[in-house]
């Protein structure tokens, strides 16, 4: 006998739910430090769990918050099963920051702002980040390419990321006030 | 992602996507199959198909029938007739033999003394119909109807199994022989607990001990305690747990203004000793105690016990600084009516009256569980399978509580002293059908000295004395109060101090229990130690995802962090925005409330996969959780009237909003939060009361709220 399809709550559309929120949940898990493959698995688990318990989709903000909470719980359970001691600076702070960055479009605006902010970096800083994230170069390779010490490469990238964060935050705050 | 770059995980993740091309995958097809079913459902169906593919077991064919000869029926009938005569002859011989034996036995019995048997009043509801012996030979009915029950001879060897005591039959007017209890009948696990050291140390010595012990435990367990919280957050937490309300902005400011190193101790002392706070303390903890002692009992309109009046009793007792020991004594010795207006009105009776029937089994279990921390109820029917409690121990305690009964007269119920003698026995049956009796004893087997005359009232007074003097009482009380402060006790379940309940800190529990007893069961003293301890000042922010300190997941509580009550949904700004949206889109108050609850319930719903370790059942009806599931109950209400006072004040709306931010979040609002707060005012049609209510609701239910619920 075929299992019955999931009980539908008023307005509950699993396909639409996944399409609308999967990117945000995946990004959220990445923001919490997950590798891409783990983020993918946990995103899948999150939606499978949520679909089995249909709910009233009150608003995008509420649904987003609910999905993020579910994803966070999935991550916590995964970490505990793996027995990994991975301290996270402040999960709630990360959660709040990402909530702000995600906004109403699962982070698309924040990423758009990030692209703009990257253009404002110095050439050396941008190059270091491109080598790190596009080329997956090690710190030593980056230092060699830029003719600086490893310590210098580390500082350069940290300052660049700090500038990017402040730039994105500023743009997000301005758009809120508009 | 390489760990050396984990300095800013959000930026790293974004850069990985923007520069590294790691875009979010499309998982829709993986999650939802072509026919709309999820992968979970598809795999469930696949399993069914697999099982269906297994071939059925082979059918066993019957052997062919054997041909019966034609004359078989005739021969069979003849054989049957012969057999019948043989059987009749054998039965006749056997009957004659049995009759001979019985005759000999009867003759012998007439000559020798009667064997001792237990006589039990027929009205005892626990009496079980005895097995009728083959030859009925019941004695002539006595003046008081009794029923004779064959029992084993008395055993005097001390052992944890049930012990049979044989009291002298009353109608024979034998001298009251002292009943010698066995030397020790405590279950082995309980008997090996060291006796409590009752002492009365200074407060700071107790707190230092607690802190040192926890520091060692955290180190040994490899657990990193969370960060210490700010004064503002600590202040809110103290007010919440001690008085049951949020601190006002003035109270927060008062602590902030005090720069002395002992500011926290001074605040706790004020809350626990100043008259200003006495009523609030009594009202809050009376609710805690009534929940602990009655659970959900006494709430129904026609319930014999009165929860409301019992709570009033607790409030009055706490306001007059009655000790916990004295309160329990009152509860165990109370008689009278639970309802006001009666001549014998005594609200304390509700503790024993709730669930009281002729066999007093419900109060027996409650006394053992709530006051002594022992799950004795299983031993009502059989020896406790894991803790060793015997039926005799259960029924001995029950025999004490049979000294009172519920008297129903003229539509009213009251608790009255039973006309039983203090040494009256109680009958019970063992699982193998044997009937036994028990007399009033404490659970450790020691007798209860009744006053001259052996009245029931004096027996209960002795029981109360024994309960309060026992180490179990001190431990159970300390465990319960700690759990009220921290949401988890030292043992799980809370009211089970048996061998299956492990604690990470038995030394702390014992020290607390010993000091509590040494301080004459002063509730305020133990509350003070708990809130001044290190664990109380720890943040509730989880920083280590793989921490061992996860009682929510079934692990032992190590108190390296404060266990937060269900988290709220969103940060303050999002919460404000959401509330504004809900108000503007709702057509009625009811719809708005429903939308708020839905929003909050979604955010608080958890969907974590089950932990590999099965979490033990959390059975803690004594923890205050009024109003149903706290996860789905939004924080609302304004018990201190803060919002009303603000609404009535002459301050500008901005200042009022700022005040609420300070109380709820311990900080000023940001520019955009001020803007959204003004949006709330616009949405409320410039009605400041409504806008402030909405603002208060948003802040209480935001993830940043420092008010502890």
XYZ file of C-alpha atoms in Angstrom, chain B residues 14-655:
642
model
C 29.861 34.566 1.436
C 33.288 34.862 -0.163
C 33.290 31.149 -0.850
C 30.079 31.614 -2.794
C 30.948 34.864 -4.546
C 34.573 34.081 -5.387
C 34.724 30.329 -5.087
C 31.555 29.622 -7.000
C 30.122 27.409 -4.289
C 26.530 28.268 -5.019
C 23.600 26.792 -3.098
C 22.521 23.506 -4.709
C 18.998 22.815 -5.878
C 17.783 20.076 -3.580
C 14.116 20.078 -4.534
C 14.373 17.045 -6.765
C 16.292 15.153 -4.102
C 13.811 15.942 -1.358
C 10.592 15.599 -3.295
C 10.142 12.688 -5.696
C 8.317 12.961 -9.027
C 5.018 11.916 -7.444
C 5.211 14.463 -4.634
C 6.446 12.155 -1.933
C 9.542 12.837 0.122
C 12.586 10.607 0.102
C 11.562 9.338 3.549
C 8.256 8.159 2.193
C 9.881 6.710 -0.890
C 12.349 4.728 1.153
C 9.541 3.510 3.426
C 7.730 2.244 0.348
C 10.917 0.679 -0.949
C 11.227 -1.259 2.296
C 7.690 -2.521 1.967
C 8.326 -3.642 -1.583
C 11.444 -5.434 -0.454
C 9.550 -7.301 2.206
C 6.838 -8.155 -0.263
C 9.444 -9.619 -2.606
C 10.510 -12.236 -0.066
C 8.829 -15.549 -1.050
C 6.282 -16.856 1.433
C 7.226 -19.838 3.579
C 6.333 -23.282 2.086
C 2.906 -24.642 2.964
C 3.027 -27.709 5.157
C 0.922 -30.432 3.533
C -1.008 -32.751 5.682
C -0.206 -36.434 5.795
C -2.817 -38.558 4.019
C -5.623 -39.768 6.253
C -5.245 -43.286 7.665
C -7.981 -45.709 6.715
C -9.949 -46.707 9.779
C -11.038 -50.389 9.948
C -14.774 -51.006 9.843
C -15.042 -52.629 13.250
C -12.924 -49.990 14.953
C -15.943 -48.028 16.207
C -17.401 -51.087 17.927
C -14.091 -52.012 19.525
C -13.590 -48.423 20.610
C -16.954 -48.320 22.350
C -16.259 -51.473 24.225
C -12.845 -50.234 25.306
C -14.339 -46.978 26.473
C -16.905 -48.794 28.614
C -14.218 -50.895 30.226
C -12.122 -47.813 30.900
C -15.005 -46.025 32.544
C -15.461 -48.810 35.076
C -11.753 -48.790 35.872
C -11.658 -45.065 36.420
C -14.672 -45.156 38.699
C -13.056 -47.794 40.829
C -9.872 -45.775 41.157
C -11.774 -42.616 42.137
C -13.706 -44.461 44.787
C -10.549 -45.831 46.356
C -8.912 -42.417 46.264
C -11.912 -40.748 47.883
C -11.882 -43.243 50.656
C -8.192 -42.664 51.226
C -8.603 -38.882 51.384
C -11.500 -39.190 53.754
C -9.355 -41.299 56.039
C -6.574 -38.703 56.081
C -8.969 -35.872 56.798
C -10.498 -37.783 59.661
C -7.097 -38.392 61.172
C -6.161 -34.723 60.701
C -9.352 -33.488 62.316
C -8.830 -35.701 65.294
C -5.277 -34.404 65.673
C -6.338 -30.745 65.402
C -8.820 -30.987 68.152
C -6.055 -32.031 70.484
C -3.308 -29.476 69.601
C -3.300 -25.613 69.955
C -4.560 -23.441 67.076
C -1.866 -22.170 64.733
C -1.388 -18.392 64.805
C -3.124 -16.604 62.010
C -3.586 -13.021 61.166
C -6.938 -11.485 61.742
C -7.871 -8.481 59.749
C -10.970 -6.365 59.998
C -13.228 -7.227 57.125
C -13.684 -3.579 56.136
C -10.098 -3.258 55.036
C -10.318 -2.692 51.283
C -6.950 -4.244 50.637
C -8.142 -7.537 51.952
C -8.089 -10.194 49.288
C -10.532 -13.068 49.274
C -8.549 -15.987 50.654
C -8.266 -19.249 48.841
C -10.868 -21.588 50.295
C -9.173 -24.631 51.802
C -10.412 -28.014 50.536
C -12.207 -28.729 53.780
C -14.027 -25.663 54.963
C -13.601 -25.205 58.646
C -14.105 -21.610 59.475
C -14.272 -20.478 63.079
C -17.459 -19.129 64.542
C -17.991 -15.457 63.711
C -16.513 -13.166 66.330
C -18.102 -10.007 67.614
C -16.167 -8.013 65.067
C -16.184 -9.780 61.733
C -12.710 -10.883 60.793
C -11.284 -13.113 58.139
C -8.543 -15.582 58.796
C -5.692 -15.671 56.378
C -3.063 -18.365 56.341
C 0.380 -16.789 56.326
C 3.974 -17.812 56.631
C 5.514 -17.951 60.046
C 7.293 -14.784 61.149
C 10.834 -14.270 59.976
C 13.291 -12.348 62.077
C 16.293 -12.557 59.791
C 16.995 -9.073 58.473
C 16.862 -9.072 54.701
C 15.761 -6.643 52.048
C 12.863 -8.932 51.021
C 9.470 -8.505 52.562
C 9.220 -9.256 56.233
C 6.108 -10.686 57.789
C 5.068 -9.440 61.159
C 2.507 -11.303 63.176
C 0.593 -9.119 65.595
C -1.333 -10.754 68.431
C -5.046 -11.171 67.690
C -6.973 -8.425 69.415
C -10.001 -10.414 70.520
C -7.838 -12.781 72.506
C -6.825 -9.812 74.672
C -3.241 -10.877 74.682
C -0.784 -8.389 76.075
C 0.514 -6.023 73.443
C 3.752 -7.687 72.583
C 6.351 -5.296 71.244
C 6.930 -5.937 67.580
C 10.577 -6.256 66.852
C 11.377 -4.800 63.465
C 14.184 -6.267 61.475
C 17.581 -4.701 62.055
C 17.717 -2.966 58.673
C 15.334 -3.252 55.801
C 16.521 -0.366 53.686
C 17.327 -1.290 50.085
C 21.083 -1.797 49.810
C 21.599 1.200 47.556
C 19.880 3.521 50.011
C 21.497 1.960 53.046
C 24.971 2.674 51.651
C 24.418 6.444 51.370
C 26.580 8.217 53.944
C 24.697 10.021 56.690
C 24.339 13.753 56.148
C 26.585 16.058 58.075
C 24.225 18.627 59.488
C 25.979 21.908 59.985
C 25.279 25.583 59.997
C 28.125 27.284 58.154
C 28.256 30.937 57.120
C 26.668 31.657 53.748
C 29.920 32.472 51.989
C 31.438 29.166 53.136
C 28.584 27.229 51.577
C 28.778 29.195 48.338
C 32.559 28.752 48.156
C 32.192 25.038 48.591
C 29.616 24.861 45.793
C 31.817 26.903 43.483
C 34.958 24.874 44.183
C 33.168 21.608 43.630
C 31.733 22.697 40.316
C 35.055 24.051 39.145
C 36.616 20.666 39.788
C 33.772 18.825 38.112
C 33.977 20.962 34.982
C 37.699 20.420 34.800
C 37.400 16.672 35.223
C 34.603 16.444 32.702
C 36.490 18.576 30.198
C 33.636 21.026 30.037
C 34.234 24.706 29.485
C 31.761 26.829 31.442
C 30.065 29.586 29.504
C 30.948 33.201 30.040
C 29.824 35.098 33.104
C 26.803 37.293 32.510
C 26.553 41.018 33.040
C 25.137 42.563 36.184
C 21.983 43.572 34.321
C 21.306 40.076 33.107
C 22.171 38.604 36.480
C 19.829 41.036 38.183
C 16.949 40.070 35.907
C 17.672 36.420 36.508
C 17.699 36.813 40.296
C 14.436 38.738 40.336
C 12.846 36.160 38.109
C 13.873 33.143 40.141
C 13.495 34.615 43.613
C 10.435 36.811 43.202
C 8.957 35.559 39.965
C 9.029 38.895 38.146
C 11.299 41.090 36.083
C 13.362 43.785 37.749
C 12.284 47.344 37.078
C 14.569 49.859 35.420
C 15.145 51.480 38.835
C 16.161 48.184 40.379
C 18.536 47.518 37.514
C 19.989 50.980 37.885
C 20.418 50.542 41.622
C 22.623 47.520 41.046
C 24.538 49.284 38.301
C 25.184 52.236 40.610
C 26.597 50.016 43.343
C 30.255 49.523 42.521
C 31.107 47.441 45.584
C 32.429 43.921 45.163
C 29.602 42.538 47.283
C 26.781 44.227 45.368
C 25.250 40.935 44.309
C 25.279 39.552 47.853
C 23.665 42.738 49.102
C 20.921 42.536 46.519
C 20.140 38.901 47.346
C 20.046 39.716 51.039
C 17.619 42.566 50.356
C 15.313 40.415 48.281
C 15.240 37.715 50.938
C 15.007 39.785 54.094
C 13.438 43.153 53.379
C 9.745 43.553 54.116
C 9.315 45.272 50.757
C 9.830 41.977 49.018
C 8.338 39.603 51.604
C 4.899 39.321 50.026
C 6.246 38.905 46.537
C 8.548 36.159 47.748
C 5.707 34.406 49.578
C 3.349 34.648 46.609
C 5.897 33.326 44.135
C 7.150 30.421 46.228
C 3.667 29.459 47.383
C 2.948 28.746 43.730
C 6.118 26.681 43.527
C 5.241 24.672 46.612
C 1.645 23.979 45.671
C 2.829 22.662 42.331
C 5.443 20.532 44.066
C 3.088 19.101 46.673
C -0.095 18.740 44.686
C 0.963 18.643 41.064
C -2.227 19.226 39.120
C -4.496 18.029 41.934
C -7.120 20.129 43.619
C -7.927 22.168 40.533
C -11.291 20.695 39.575
C -14.412 22.366 40.887
C -15.591 19.273 42.726
C -12.169 18.135 43.926
C -12.120 17.370 47.651
C -8.784 19.144 48.073
C -8.473 22.856 47.474
C -5.389 23.920 45.593
C -6.154 27.570 46.023
C -6.472 27.323 49.780
C -3.366 25.219 50.086
C -1.484 27.899 48.201
C -2.855 30.489 50.607
C -1.578 28.380 53.465
C 1.883 28.252 51.867
C 1.862 31.997 51.254
C 0.925 32.680 54.843
C 3.533 30.253 56.163
C 6.294 31.751 54.016
C 5.307 35.294 54.893
C 5.680 34.406 58.567
C 9.039 32.767 57.872
C 7.910 29.301 58.834
C 10.594 26.734 58.144
C 10.169 24.107 55.460
C 10.301 21.422 58.156
C 7.474 23.028 60.078
C 5.410 23.400 56.909
C 5.759 19.684 56.181
C 4.826 18.839 59.764
C 1.684 20.923 59.364
C 0.824 19.082 56.165
C 1.239 15.636 57.704
C -0.695 16.341 60.891
C -3.497 18.480 59.510
C -7.140 17.521 59.979
C -10.276 19.461 59.227
C -11.959 21.008 56.244
C -10.138 22.387 53.209
C -12.815 24.985 52.511
C -13.012 28.377 54.162
C -16.058 29.060 56.275
C -16.032 25.668 58.000
C -15.515 25.584 61.744
C -12.549 23.283 61.337
C -11.102 25.058 58.300
C -7.485 24.008 57.837
C -6.096 24.583 54.333
C -3.080 22.365 55.013
C -5.285 19.234 54.870
C -5.343 19.319 51.081
C -1.935 17.680 50.839
C -3.197 14.397 52.276
C -6.821 14.884 51.262
C -6.113 15.002 47.528
C -6.719 11.496 46.204
C -7.493 10.142 49.661
C -9.519 6.932 49.606
C -10.065 4.194 52.154
C -6.774 2.556 51.250
C -4.782 5.825 51.282
C -2.553 4.588 48.472
C -2.330 7.903 46.629
C -1.172 9.927 49.652
C 1.294 7.145 50.520
C 2.999 7.416 47.165
C 2.936 11.207 47.336
C 4.512 11.365 50.784
C 7.303 9.016 49.720
C 7.934 10.760 46.426
C 7.579 14.427 47.320
C 8.945 14.424 50.851
C 11.505 11.628 50.743
C 12.452 11.418 47.076
C 11.570 7.763 46.776
C 9.448 6.133 44.109
C 7.748 3.768 46.489
C 4.538 3.335 44.526
C 5.815 0.310 42.580
C 6.221 -1.554 45.853
C 2.476 -1.429 46.414
C 2.062 -4.571 44.335
C 5.482 -6.188 44.324
C 9.048 -5.731 45.410
C 10.564 -2.829 43.496
C 12.492 -4.481 40.668
C 15.527 -2.213 40.753
C 15.532 -0.335 44.008
C 14.726 -3.095 46.428
C 11.761 -1.447 48.159
C 9.554 -4.140 49.607
C 5.811 -4.306 49.816
C 6.102 -4.303 53.572
C 7.860 -0.946 53.494
C 5.146 0.502 51.308
C 2.320 -0.879 53.411
C 4.008 0.062 56.662
C 4.026 3.681 55.532
C 0.500 3.239 54.276
C -0.530 1.970 57.693
C 0.622 5.289 59.153
C -1.466 7.295 56.730
C -4.526 5.148 57.348
C -4.774 7.057 60.618
C -6.689 9.726 58.729
C -9.474 9.372 56.230
C -11.734 11.465 54.058
C -15.082 11.979 55.732
C -17.906 12.853 53.377
C -20.867 14.332 55.096
C -23.549 16.840 54.092
C -21.906 17.357 50.744
C -18.596 18.404 52.301
C -15.371 16.493 52.576
C -12.976 16.830 55.449
C -9.940 14.977 56.678
C -10.592 13.335 60.025
C -8.735 10.995 62.316
C -9.646 7.402 61.731
C -10.967 5.342 64.656
C -8.131 2.866 64.068
C -5.669 2.194 66.827
C -2.110 3.283 66.225
C -1.007 -0.344 66.040
C -3.722 -1.536 63.685
C -2.440 -3.657 60.837
C -2.956 -3.374 57.140
C -3.315 -6.456 54.970
C -1.931 -6.810 51.499
C -1.270 -9.579 49.045
C 2.001 -10.539 47.431
C 2.257 -11.302 43.717
C 2.173 -15.035 44.441
C -1.117 -14.762 46.270
C 0.204 -14.843 49.806
C -1.557 -12.526 52.207
C 0.508 -10.536 54.643
C 0.101 -7.705 57.055
C 2.016 -4.568 57.918
C 1.976 -2.283 60.910
C 2.806 1.416 61.036
C 6.530 1.845 60.594
C 8.784 4.348 58.913
C 10.249 3.241 55.593
C 13.565 2.368 57.191
C 11.768 -0.213 59.310
C 11.991 1.691 62.569
C 8.854 1.822 64.690
C 7.030 5.064 65.314
C 6.606 5.778 68.985
C 2.956 6.664 69.486
C 1.918 8.730 72.463
C 0.191 7.059 75.419
C -3.120 5.785 74.247
C -1.791 5.152 70.778
C -3.976 7.665 68.954
C -3.808 8.137 65.217
C -3.054 11.818 65.584
C 0.001 11.163 67.713
C 1.152 8.540 65.252
C 1.047 11.061 62.445
C 2.955 13.516 64.585
C 5.616 10.834 65.064
C 5.656 10.183 61.352
C 6.113 13.882 60.623
C 8.963 14.042 63.088
C 10.641 11.015 61.513
C 10.186 12.352 57.992
C 11.692 15.737 58.783
C 14.577 14.146 60.679
C 15.494 11.790 57.840
C 18.407 12.510 55.518
C 16.178 11.686 52.550
C 13.937 14.601 53.414
C 16.821 17.063 53.436
C 18.221 15.733 50.176
C 14.840 15.666 48.427
C 14.123 19.235 49.518
C 17.541 20.555 48.479
C 17.244 18.806 45.122
C 13.818 20.266 44.494
C 14.774 23.833 45.383
C 17.911 23.652 43.236
C 15.793 22.402 40.341
C 13.417 25.313 40.762
C 16.333 27.731 40.369
C 18.185 25.907 37.597
C 15.416 23.972 35.813
C 17.286 20.729 36.462
C 18.011 19.008 39.736
C 20.976 16.917 40.709
C 19.077 13.725 39.880
C 16.766 12.645 37.132
C 13.949 12.221 37.704
C 13.821 14.939 40.294
C 11.890 13.011 42.917
C 13.917 9.828 42.771
C 17.015 9.606 44.908
C 17.237 5.869 44.267
C 20.222 3.975 42.906
C 19.284 4.587 39.276
C 19.497 8.332 39.696
C 23.045 9.413 39.117
C 24.262 12.835 39.994
C 27.353 14.618 38.793
C 27.591 16.419 42.087
C 26.526 14.223 44.995
C 28.866 16.185 47.280
C 27.135 19.465 46.478
C 23.729 17.918 47.039
C 24.829 16.454 50.352
C 26.403 19.690 51.512
C 23.326 21.681 50.532
C 21.074 19.139 52.252
C 23.193 19.099 55.398
C 23.370 22.888 55.589
C 19.657 23.180 54.876
C 18.933 20.905 57.818
C 21.523 22.661 59.953
C 19.874 26.002 59.199
C 16.565 24.597 60.417
C 15.244 24.215 56.880
C 15.344 27.914 56.156
C 14.117 28.170 52.552
C 15.584 31.617 52.042
C 19.022 30.422 53.060
C 19.210 27.692 50.454
C 17.748 29.936 47.763
C 20.408 32.502 48.583
C 23.238 29.975 48.222
C 21.908 28.803 44.882
C 21.593 32.244 43.314
C 24.988 33.378 44.555
C 26.745 30.310 43.177
C 28.920 30.226 40.071
C 26.514 28.204 37.943
C 23.840 30.859 38.434
C 26.046 33.552 36.959
C 26.877 31.613 33.814
C 25.492 32.576 30.430
C 22.849 30.472 28.774
C 24.489 30.931 25.370
C 25.648 27.592 24.086
C 29.127 27.926 22.651
C 30.273 24.340 22.428
C 28.101 22.290 20.106
C 29.515 19.029 21.385
C 29.436 19.891 25.066
C 28.793 17.061 27.478
C 26.602 19.360 29.509
C 23.376 18.838 27.630
C 20.616 17.699 29.967
C 18.179 18.675 27.203
C 19.602 15.726 25.272
C 19.491 13.331 28.180
C 23.006 13.923 29.503
C 23.705 14.570 33.162
C 23.378 18.230 34.134
C 26.762 19.708 34.962
C 25.548 23.297 35.382
C 28.395 24.728 33.348
C 25.842 26.998 31.709
C 22.474 28.321 32.677
C 19.851 26.204 31.006
C 17.682 28.666 29.203
C 14.018 28.265 28.950
C 12.767 27.979 25.335
C 14.497 30.500 23.100
C 12.595 33.241 21.459
C 12.161 33.699 17.796
C 14.100 36.638 16.436
C 16.157 39.605 17.440
C 14.463 42.718 18.777
C 14.209 44.537 15.458
C 12.715 41.550 13.642
C 10.383 40.891 16.509
C 9.131 44.494 16.465
C 8.709 44.440 12.716
C 6.837 41.183 12.825
C 4.463 42.359 15.530
C 3.730 45.532 13.541
C 2.997 43.466 10.460
C 0.719 41.108 12.375
C -1.261 43.972 13.879
C -1.728 45.696 10.553
C -2.821 42.516 8.762
C -5.103 41.075 11.461
C -8.782 41.847 11.389
C -9.422 41.048 15.056
C -7.617 40.707 18.376
C -8.199 36.982 18.307
C -6.678 36.609 14.883
C -3.749 38.694 15.983
C -3.154 36.537 19.049
C -3.329 33.402 16.972
C -0.873 34.798 14.456
C 1.533 35.763 17.222
C 1.341 32.306 18.789
C 1.820 30.652 15.407
C 4.858 32.769 14.718
C 6.378 32.038 18.086
C 5.506 28.343 17.973
C 7.181 27.946 14.597
C 10.326 29.536 15.814
C 10.441 27.443 18.941
C 9.523 24.144 17.366
C 12.486 21.830 17.378
C 13.098 19.120 14.840
C 16.390 17.682 15.970
C 17.010 14.083 15.151
C 16.772 11.828 18.161
C 19.973 11.606 20.150
C 21.733 8.239 20.070
C 21.230 8.061 23.843
C 17.599 7.699 24.699
C 16.722 10.577 26.956
C 15.199 9.421 30.241
C 11.649 10.434 30.857
C 11.687 13.781 32.505
C 9.125 13.350 35.236
C 9.113 16.527 37.164
C 5.593 17.596 37.900
C 7.016 19.588 40.720
C 8.704 22.051 38.423
C 6.570 25.108 37.889
C 5.226 24.924 34.413
C 1.822 26.445 34.806
C -0.251 27.197 31.793
C 0.749 24.234 29.675
C 3.671 23.756 27.355
C 5.992 26.739 27.785
C 7.331 26.308 24.264
C 4.061 27.359 22.771
C 3.100 29.873 25.416
C 4.245 33.350 24.478
C 5.636 35.586 27.169
C 2.913 38.041 27.877
C 1.334 39.813 30.707
C 2.640 42.531 32.873
C 2.506 41.308 36.444
C 4.355 44.297 37.850
C 2.138 46.769 35.963
C 5.161 48.335 34.286
C 3.478 48.960 30.935
C 0.374 50.430 32.564
C 2.474 52.776 34.673
C 4.457 53.885 31.667
C 1.342 54.443 29.609
C -0.084 56.633 32.348
C 3.099 58.655 32.798
C 3.838 62.000 31.156
C 6.997 60.849 29.407
C 7.291 61.017 25.645
C 6.612 57.826 23.732
C 10.282 57.640 22.804
C 11.316 57.687 26.432
